[in-house]
């Protein structure tokens, strides 16, 4: 479990990014962390990974402060940043030297994941293309069987088949005692993977709900004509309008995450009214 | 699993650090080897100063050590590599300790082996050109060398701390900080001497005046002996642990 309580954070000589931020992420879920550029997604991921320290408040990962960087916690946490470098060594040497740090490392899972990604590279890791390096790192991260897997823009640089393999691998690897936290702008790549969805805007958690709650409360439909004011949100799309409206007939439907995100960030008051929960543990 | 130090984890870390630095080290050792062979051929001519071997050997591992120690925490300069380094499941003590060993004993071992190899190759070359086979092998465990090694270990803690403290150009910044430190020490020593021998100073000038008798001379001698003793004690036994602890704390506080 990841608990963020009353957390304040600011970069040096910059205005505060987070002020009294609260968030609770429970085991067994693949969380999607969405937000505009500069909303603080990567910063939040870094705080959870112990790479940045909160100025005030608390961040606990499985009951431990990640800022202490205890080896026990780090062996249960794997962070794959949007940008990364791999050392000058072959994949088999990387596995040989770094897998001992992860007690649950599963060599078979690594081979399976690499096969799924059709990863056949033999040369030094740092000479590979960005996409190939990312495939290897994702496979390694999954094979570590860490309880917390944090990925920042994981599908950037992946080719089309690899994106689908990525979703398959992630969905197949989640278990009751694990949390996958994925920050992304590529919501269409994650449409059927992330659940619940957490939206960060201007340093605040402005939305947090799972797919059941979302589909029970709102629905998306496409119209050819301009919608009236009865919609929560609408936007022009090719061949008409995408409209997000309150789901009044309790018929569950697939909600387009991109439309949902735009609705949350452009019509925050309406969406918060609909999704607000008294004494919510995720929104402050 | 110990939170601060686990021998299995530390061994894995040390192995990976050695492997990561292997390629760069081999290239550097190759270059040093070439220079040493040429220098040792030069020293094989009759009349060369035997002390030159000691100086050459010392310079080899001291300079090598300074460069390597200053680059030890270079991954922290790049946020992409810093993330991998800081999230690697090992404690700050282990991460710092591993790099300390690589930049001290690793460098010492590498420099000694390369020096001995260069001495043999240089002697063989001299033999080919008609000289006798007298490789100038160095014994790293003579008293003089052990004293240099002790100072080297202390100095490496300073440069390793510089590497983790300064984000860019750590070698130059550490050297500058060393100059500033020496300058400050000189000022403090002068102020201290000014206070102890206040009656011997005429303004900023130290004058012996009429007091140059046996007792006073002994007092001055004792003062400087004690000063050297304190300096050596601080330098050899306090400075290294101080910078090691400071370095580990700095690493713990490093953010990306």
PDB file of C-alpha atoms in Angstrom, chain A residues 9 11 46 49-55 67-72 74-77 79 81 83-85 87-90 93-94 96-98 100-103, chain B residues 1-4 8-10 12-17 19-20 23 78-84 86-92 94-95 251-256:
ATOM      1  CA  UNK A   9       6.724  19.554  -1.904  1.00  0.00           C
ATOM      2  CA  UNK A  11      11.608  22.385  -5.894  1.00  0.00           C
ATOM      3  CA  UNK A  46      10.004  10.118  -7.525  1.00  0.00           C
ATOM      4  CA  UNK A  49      10.423   5.921  -5.040  1.00  0.00           C
ATOM      5  CA  UNK A  50      12.487   7.822  -2.469  1.00  0.00           C
ATOM      6  CA  UNK A  51      14.307   9.896  -5.081  1.00  0.00           C
ATOM      7  CA  UNK A  52      12.854  13.167  -3.796  1.00  0.00           C
ATOM      8  CA  UNK A  53      12.017  14.048  -0.212  1.00  0.00           C
ATOM      9  CA  UNK A  54       8.791  15.752   0.860  1.00  0.00           C
ATOM     10  CA  UNK A  55       9.150  19.083   2.622  1.00  0.00           C
ATOM     11  CA  UNK A  67      13.182   8.559   1.532  1.00  0.00           C
ATOM     12  CA  UNK A  68      15.219   6.345   3.875  1.00  0.00           C
ATOM     13  CA  UNK A  69      16.110   4.197   0.865  1.00  0.00           C
ATOM     14  CA  UNK A  70      16.299   1.057   2.923  1.00  0.00           C
ATOM     15  CA  UNK A  71      17.563  -1.880   0.853  1.00  0.00           C
ATOM     16  CA  UNK A  72      14.571  -3.940   2.008  1.00  0.00           C
ATOM     17  CA  UNK A  74      14.222  -0.841  -2.596  1.00  0.00           C
ATOM     18  CA  UNK A  75      14.287  -4.588  -3.300  1.00  0.00           C
ATOM     19  CA  UNK A  76      10.475  -4.421  -3.305  1.00  0.00           C
ATOM     20  CA  UNK A  77      10.302  -1.375  -5.549  1.00  0.00           C
ATOM     21  CA  UNK A  79      11.209   2.346 -10.965  1.00  0.00           C
ATOM     22  CA  UNK A  81      11.760   6.346 -15.655  1.00  0.00           C
ATOM     23  CA  UNK A  83      14.403   8.469 -19.659  1.00  0.00           C
ATOM     24  CA  UNK A  84      17.064   6.078 -18.495  1.00  0.00           C
ATOM     25  CA  UNK A  85      20.529   4.839 -19.325  1.00  0.00           C
ATOM     26  CA  UNK A  87      25.369   0.399 -18.576  1.00  0.00           C
ATOM     27  CA  UNK A  88      27.894  -0.809 -21.076  1.00  0.00           C
ATOM     28  CA  UNK A  89      27.234  -4.512 -20.627  1.00  0.00           C
ATOM     29  CA  UNK A  90      25.330  -7.277 -22.312  1.00  0.00           C
ATOM     30  CA  UNK A  93      25.697  -9.677 -17.582  1.00  0.00           C
ATOM     31  CA  UNK A  94      23.172  -7.084 -16.442  1.00  0.00           C
ATOM     32  CA  UNK A  96      23.959 -11.638 -13.567  1.00  0.00           C
ATOM     33  CA  UNK A  97      25.101  -8.515 -11.702  1.00  0.00           C
ATOM     34  CA  UNK A  98      21.774  -6.917 -10.759  1.00  0.00           C
ATOM     35  CA  UNK A 100      20.960 -10.770  -6.858  1.00  0.00           C
ATOM     36  CA  UNK A 101      19.622  -7.496  -5.416  1.00  0.00           C
ATOM     37  CA  UNK A 102      16.048  -8.701  -5.930  1.00  0.00           C
ATOM     38  CA  UNK A 103      15.331 -11.781  -3.815  1.00  0.00           C
TER      39      UNK A 103
ATOM     40  CA  UNK B   1      18.805  -8.679   6.036  1.00  0.00           C
ATOM     41  CA  UNK B   2      20.741  -5.908   7.739  1.00  0.00           C
ATOM     42  CA  UNK B   3      19.524  -2.452   6.846  1.00  0.00           C
ATOM     43  CA  UNK B   4      22.955  -0.824   6.738  1.00  0.00           C
ATOM     44  CA  UNK B   8      26.254 -10.653   0.424  1.00  0.00           C
ATOM     45  CA  UNK B   9      24.676  -7.461  -0.870  1.00  0.00           C
ATOM     46  CA  UNK B  10      27.969  -5.599  -0.537  1.00  0.00           C
ATOM     47  CA  UNK B  12      27.264  -8.114  -5.294  1.00  0.00           C
ATOM     48  CA  UNK B  13      27.628  -4.351  -5.349  1.00  0.00           C
ATOM     49  CA  UNK B  14      31.416  -4.486  -5.350  1.00  0.00           C
ATOM     50  CA  UNK B  15      31.412  -6.979  -8.208  1.00  0.00           C
ATOM     51  CA  UNK B  16      29.053  -4.857 -10.285  1.00  0.00           C
ATOM     52  CA  UNK B  17      31.090  -1.698  -9.548  1.00  0.00           C
ATOM     53  CA  UNK B  19      32.710  -4.761 -13.737  1.00  0.00           C
ATOM     54  CA  UNK B  20      31.228  -1.368 -14.596  1.00  0.00           C
ATOM     55  CA  UNK B  23      36.562  -1.251 -19.431  1.00  0.00           C
ATOM     56  CA  UNK B  78      22.946  12.535 -14.890  1.00  0.00           C
ATOM     57  CA  UNK B  79      19.386  12.169 -13.546  1.00  0.00           C
ATOM     58  CA  UNK B  80      18.838   9.127 -15.760  1.00  0.00           C
ATOM     59  CA  UNK B  81      21.729   7.145 -14.307  1.00  0.00           C
ATOM     60  CA  UNK B  82      21.211   8.624 -10.838  1.00  0.00           C
ATOM     61  CA  UNK B  83      17.748   7.016 -10.679  1.00  0.00           C
ATOM     62  CA  UNK B  84      19.221   3.560 -11.359  1.00  0.00           C
ATOM     63  CA  UNK B  86      19.870   5.466  -6.033  1.00  0.00           C
ATOM     64  CA  UNK B  87      17.070   2.906  -6.411  1.00  0.00           C
ATOM     65  CA  UNK B  88      19.494  -0.026  -6.484  1.00  0.00           C
ATOM     66  CA  UNK B  89      18.671  -2.079  -3.381  1.00  0.00           C
ATOM     67  CA  UNK B  90      21.765  -1.396  -1.303  1.00  0.00           C
ATOM     68  CA  UNK B  91      22.361   0.962   1.585  1.00  0.00           C
ATOM     69  CA  UNK B  92      24.234   4.253   1.232  1.00  0.00           C
ATOM     70  CA  UNK B  94      27.397  -0.127   0.975  1.00  0.00           C
ATOM     71  CA  UNK B  95      27.251   2.071  -2.127  1.00  0.00           C
ATOM     72  CA  UNK B 251      24.782  10.353  -0.632  1.00  0.00           C
ATOM     73  CA  UNK B 252      21.765   9.650   1.587  1.00  0.00           C
ATOM     74  CA  UNK B 253      20.545  13.205   1.048  1.00  0.00           C
ATOM     75  CA  UNK B 254      21.080  13.249  -2.699  1.00  0.00           C
ATOM     76  CA  UNK B 255      17.868  13.849  -4.631  1.00  0.00           C
ATOM     77  CA  UNK B 256      17.148  13.397  -8.318  1.00  0.00           C
TER      78      UNK B 256
END
